[in-house]
Amino acid sequence: MPSFANSFWSSDYAAGLGVLFGKLHQGVMENRQILTIARLRAEAEDTYGQRLGDIAPSADKIAGGFSRDDGATVRKAYDGMRGEMQDAARSHQRIAQSIRDLVVNPFARWCDAHETRIQESQDELQSRIKSHDRQADAVRKLRSNYFNKCRLVEDLEEENKLAFQEPEISPKQTANHHAIPEIKVQTQKEEEHDDETVYEIGDETYLPDQLKNIIGQMLTKIKMGETKVPILGTYYNTSSGSDIVEYIQRNMAATSVSYAERIGQDLVSNGFLRLVGNVGSTFANSSRMFYQWRPKSFKLAGMVDKKHASNRAFSLPVNGSDESPVVGTVSEYLANWSVLNNAHPNETPTQRLQRESTEADDKYKAAVQKLDRLRCDLEEAIFLHLKFLQRCELDRLKAIKTVILDFSGTIGNVIPSLQSTVDKMVLFQETVQPEGDLRYLLENYRTGSFVPKVVVYENYYNRVDDQTFGIDLEARARADKKRVPAIITSLLTYLDHHYPDLEGDEARRGVWLVDVPLSQVHKLRDKINDAKALSQEALSEFDIPTVANVLKLYLLELPDSLVSSQVYEIIRTIYTTPSADATEASRVAVLQQTLSQLRLANIATLDACMNHFTRLIDLTSADDEYVAALATSLAPCVLRPRTETSLTLEEKHATRLVRDLFAHKEAIFSELKRMSTLNHSSSIGNNRPRAVSTDESNRKALVEERHRALVEKASASRGRGTSPAPSPRGHRRDRSSGGPETRFPIQTSPTTDRQRVIGNIDGRMKRSSLDVPAAEGIANADGAVNGSAQPPKMSDSDSSSDRRDSGGRVGTGTKFVGGRRVPASPPHETTHRGVTLEDKPMDD
C-alpha cells in the first residue's frame, strides 16, 4: 500500500500538501459530526428520561383513583406500569450520563488534541515552504543579475576589440602620412582673439562686450541674497528662479515664461549661474529653486564680488580652487571627507565590470547553496510530518471505531429491549476498516511521488565545476571524462566490496529496501556533492543502506530519468497495446529499438546499474517477491513521465520495464552494443550529430505501425531461420520517416578486437554469495557501452571464447561489419585476471 511519505509531493511542495491537509481537515469535521451525534443523543436520552419521570407524578395528582383500591389486580397493573416508567426514566438518564462519560468527554478532548496536531504541522510546513520560496525568488534575481553582468562584460570586450583596430587612412591623410608633427605655441594675440567668444543666449548671439552690459544690469537689478543649505552651509549671491525670469521678461523682451526659462538655462550652461541645494543644473521658474551668480559673471561685468571676497577666509577649497560657495562650519564636517572615496581606485570600466561579475557570481552561487540546504531541510521535515500525519489519521479512524463501539455499549448495557438497534450499531462498527479507508484516501487523492527538483548553480559559461547532484547525466560524465559518472562507479564499487561484510543473503538483499531517514541520506549527499570529496573513505563513514539510498536519490534528482521521459509514451504503448502475436521475444526487440534512442551516457549508466542488480539477484538467489519489490523501488529512478498526473501515478509501466531489464539484461544490452557498432560503421565520414526532432504530431500511429512491423519481422525471422545480423538495408536510412522516437541511432567510434575482450573471472566464491568485490568493466571506450560497474555474470568457470559484436550469436569464423559478413581473425586468448572495476576515459 502506498504511504503518505510517497504520495503527496508536487513540484512546488505546497500543492500536494494542500490536498493532504484538505483531507485531514475534512477528518477533523468528521470527528465533530460524530461528537455532535453523541452529544445530542445524550441530551435526548436525558430529556426522554426526565419526561418519563414526570409521568408518574402527573398521574398521582388525580385524586380518587387507584389509591382507593389496595388489592385489586388493576391496581397492581397500574403500579407495575408506573414503576416501569420510573425505572425507564432512570435507565435513560443513566444512558445519557454514560454517553457523556465514556464517549463525549474523552472523545472531545482527543478531537481537540488531534486538530491541534494537524494545525501545528500545517503551520510549520507552510513556514518552511515560504522560506524556501523566498530563497528561490532571491536565487532567480541573483541569477539574472549575474547573467546580465556577464553579458555586459562580453559586450564591453567586443567593443574594445572593435575600438582599437587600425583606422582606415583617407587619401588626404596619405599625402601627409609621413609628415613630422609640429608643436605650436599660442601667442598672446591669438589668446586674446580666442577670448572673443560668441555667446548664444536664447535666440540671440552676443559678443563679450554686449553680454557684459546685460550681465551687469542683471547683477544690479535682480534681487540677491543668501541661501542656507542643510549640512553644506550658506551660499551667497543667490537669486530665485522666479526673480530671474521676471527680470528677463521685463527687460529682455521674452514673450513667454518658457522662452525666459530658455534664456536662464543658457546662462547656467555658459557658467554664469549654478543651481544650489539640488542635484543637477536645470533652470526653472520657481521661487523655491535658487541660483548663485558665479565669479565668471562678476568678472565679465567688471564688478567686485564683495560678499564672496569678504568671506574667502572661511571658504573650503574644492579641487584646488578657492571659489567654493560653501562657507561657515560645514568645513568641519567635510574636512576629512573625500569625494573620491572609492575602494577600487584607478579601475578601468572593464575591470569594474569583471569585478562586479565575479561578485554577482559569488552571491548567486552562495544563494544556490543556501537554497539547496533549505530544500533538503524542507524535504526532511515533510517526510517526518507525513509519517506523523499518517499515524494521526490512522489513529483517528481507529478512534472513531472505538467511539462507535462505546456508544453502542452504553445503550446495550442499560436497555436490553433495544437489542436490535444495538446489534445494527455493532454491525456498523464492524464494517469500519481503518486500513481500507486510509488506502482509499491515498489512491484517490495522492498528488505525486517523491521526485526532488534541484535548483543547481548554472554557470554562464556552462562549466559543471564540482557539482554532482542535480546535474545532467551526460554533462557530469563529460566532466568526469568517463562514459559513466564517477559517482555511479564509486557507489557501486563500494557496495560490491562491502556486501560480504553483511551477515547472510537476506541482509544483502534488504540493503535496497531499507527505509533510511532522509536526513541521513542528505548528510551523505552534502558530503559527496563536491566531486573532489567523493572517495571510499567518505562513504565508509555511513552504513551500507545509506550508500544505496544516496544512489537512488542521485537518480531521482537527475533533470530527466535514466530512461528519458521522451520515450515514456513508447514504453506505455509497448505494455498496453494488445496484440495476438505479441511475445516476450518481440517485446524485447521493441525495447532494444526504444532504448537505442537514448544517449550513450544513459545507456552505459543503465547497463552498469542493471549489471549490479542482476548479479545481486543471481548470487543471493532472490525469489520473485523480492524481485518485484526491488523493481517497484527502482522504477521511479529508471523511468518517470515528463509530467506526473493522476493517471501516471497508477501506471506500472516503469516497474514492468525494470523487471524486463532484470530478466533480459544480456539480450537487451548486447544488442544495444552491436547496434551501436553497426551504426557507427555506417556513419563514417559524417560525424555531425543529428538535431533532436520535435515533431510529435503522428507519433502514436507511427509507434503502433513500427510495433507491428517489428512483431512481423521477428516472427518471419523465426520462420526462415535467417541470421540475426541485420542487412545493410535494414539498418541504414538516408532519410528518417518517423518521429523523435525512431530517428536517433547511437553513433560511436569503431571498436577494436582488443577492446571487445571481456575479462574472465577466475576462482570460486568463498563465502555464501557475494564474496567478490566487483567485476571488470567492458573495455570498450567508443563503440559499446563501456566501463563503470558492468561486472559479467558470475560463474565457476568461463570459457576463453570472445564475444562478438553481434552479441555472441554469429559463428566463430565470421563477423558482421556494416551489415556484411566478413571473415574474422582467430580469437585472442585472454589471460585470467582478478575481478576489478574500471572505467575507461571517453574519446569523444
Short mmCIF file of C-alpha atoms in Angstrom, two decimals, residues 39-52 88-89 91-97 99-100 411 415 418:
data_model
loop_
_atom_site.label_atom_id
_atom_site.label_comp_id
_atom_site.label_asym_id
_atom_site.label_seq_id
_atom_site.Cartn_x
_atom_site.Cartn_y
_atom_site.Cartn_z
CA ARG A 39 -23.75 14.79 22.48
CA LEU A 40 -27.27 15.23 21.07
CA ARG A 41 -28.11 11.59 21.78
CA ALA A 42 -27.05 12.09 25.40
CA GLU A 43 -29.22 15.20 25.62
CA ALA A 44 -32.15 13.35 24.03
CA GLU A 45 -31.80 10.43 26.43
CA ASP A 46 -31.62 12.82 29.35
CA THR A 47 -34.72 14.74 28.17
CA TYR A 48 -36.58 11.49 27.49
CA GLY A 49 -35.74 10.22 30.97
CA GLN A 50 -36.95 13.43 32.56
CA ARG A 51 -40.23 13.28 30.65
CA LEU A 52 -40.71 9.65 31.64
CA ALA A 88 -37.16 3.52 32.32
CA ALA A 89 -36.66 7.15 33.24
CA SER A 91 -32.32 3.95 32.71
CA HIS A 92 -32.40 6.65 30.09
CA GLN A 93 -30.76 9.09 32.45
CA ARG A 94 -28.01 6.53 33.09
CA ILE A 95 -27.61 6.12 29.33
CA ALA A 96 -27.21 9.88 28.94
CA GLN A 97 -24.65 10.01 31.72
CA ILE A 99 -22.59 8.57 26.85
CA ARG A 100 -21.19 11.77 28.35
CA ILE A 411 -27.06 1.75 25.26
CA ILE A 415 -31.77 -1.25 27.83
CA LEU A 418 -33.03 -2.03 22.28
#
